[in-house]
Amino acid sequence: MFTLYKTYRPFVGPFDPCPPIRVKSFSTPPNLYIGFQPNNFPQFTPMEALRAGTLWKPLYDPYYNSRELAKGGNPL
């Protein structure tokens, strides 16, 4: 399944001084998955583009911080 949010499990050593974070996550930008800009790329209206921060709909990537995810907001 395609997702812009990736997770990984870092190495946890037996002698780490702090409690480990067992699963770490990060966001990848959509432009990594678009090799070139095709013709007739879908666009936002000018007002929507100002709110989204990009003119092209496939390049829109909402940001969710860790507090929003902890409250139950699921970006996927």
Short mmCIF file of C-alpha atoms in Angstrom, two decimals:
data_model
loop_
_atom_site.label_atom_id
_atom_site.label_comp_id
_atom_site.label_asym_id
_atom_site.label_seq_id
_atom_site.Cartn_x
_atom_site.Cartn_y
_atom_site.Cartn_z
CA MET A 1 0.00 0.00 0.00
CA PHE A 2 1.35 3.43 -0.96
CA THR A 3 1.80 5.92 1.87
CA LEU A 4 3.78 9.11 2.39
CA TYR A 5 4.49 8.13 6.00
CA LYS A 6 7.17 5.51 6.62
CA THR A 7 8.13 3.76 9.86
CA TYR A 8 11.15 1.81 10.99
CA ARG A 9 12.40 0.05 14.11
CA PRO A 10 15.84 1.28 15.20
CA PHE A 11 18.37 -0.91 16.98
CA VAL A 12 17.86 -0.93 20.75
CA GLY A 13 21.02 -1.81 22.66
CA PRO A 14 20.87 -3.57 26.02
CA PHE A 15 22.95 -0.83 27.67
CA ASP A 16 21.15 2.26 26.32
CA PRO A 17 20.87 4.82 29.14
CA CYS A 18 17.45 6.16 28.12
CA PRO A 19 14.17 4.40 27.41
CA PRO A 20 14.14 3.61 23.69
CA ILE A 21 11.70 4.80 21.08
CA ARG A 22 10.79 1.46 19.54
CA VAL A 23 9.12 2.73 16.35
CA LYS A 24 10.17 5.91 14.56
CA SER A 25 8.30 7.51 11.68
CA PHE A 26 9.01 10.10 9.04
CA SER A 27 7.25 11.72 6.12
CA THR A 28 8.46 11.59 2.52
CA PRO A 29 7.49 14.40 0.14
CA PRO A 30 5.29 13.48 -2.85
CA ASN A 31 7.75 14.97 -5.36
CA LEU A 32 10.06 11.98 -4.73
CA TYR A 33 7.54 9.75 -6.50
CA ILE A 34 6.89 11.94 -9.55
CA GLY A 35 9.67 11.64 -12.14
CA PHE A 36 8.41 14.44 -14.39
CA GLN A 37 5.44 16.77 -14.63
CA PRO A 38 2.96 15.26 -17.09
CA ASN A 39 0.66 17.30 -19.31
CA ASN A 40 -2.64 18.45 -17.79
CA PHE A 41 -1.45 18.02 -14.21
CA PRO A 42 -4.49 18.68 -11.95
CA GLN A 43 -4.37 22.08 -10.27
CA PHE A 44 -5.98 23.73 -7.27
CA THR A 45 -7.92 26.95 -7.72
CA PRO A 46 -5.81 30.01 -6.77
CA MET A 47 -7.47 30.31 -3.33
CA GLU A 48 -7.09 26.57 -2.61
CA ALA A 49 -3.45 26.72 -3.77
CA LEU A 50 -2.71 29.46 -1.25
CA ARG A 51 -4.18 27.33 1.54
CA ALA A 52 -2.46 24.12 0.41
CA GLY A 53 0.92 25.71 -0.31
CA THR A 54 1.17 24.21 -3.80
CA LEU A 55 -0.55 24.69 -7.12
CA TRP A 56 -0.61 21.02 -8.10
CA LYS A 57 -2.93 18.58 -6.32
CA PRO A 58 -0.63 15.51 -6.51
CA LEU A 59 2.11 17.50 -4.72
CA TYR A 60 -0.09 18.39 -1.74
CA ASP A 61 1.11 16.76 1.48
CA PRO A 62 -0.62 17.71 4.74
CA TYR A 63 1.65 17.73 7.77
CA TYR A 64 0.57 15.96 10.95
CA ASN A 65 2.68 16.44 14.04
CA SER A 66 3.13 13.81 16.73
CA ARG A 67 0.55 15.41 19.05
CA GLU A 68 -2.15 15.23 16.38
CA LEU A 69 -1.33 11.58 15.78
CA ALA A 70 -1.44 10.87 19.53
CA LYS A 71 -4.96 12.35 19.71
CA GLY A 72 -6.13 9.89 17.07
CA GLY A 73 -5.54 11.83 13.87
CA ASN A 74 -4.52 9.29 11.25
CA PRO A 75 -2.75 10.72 8.18
CA LEU A 76 -3.07 7.48 6.24
#
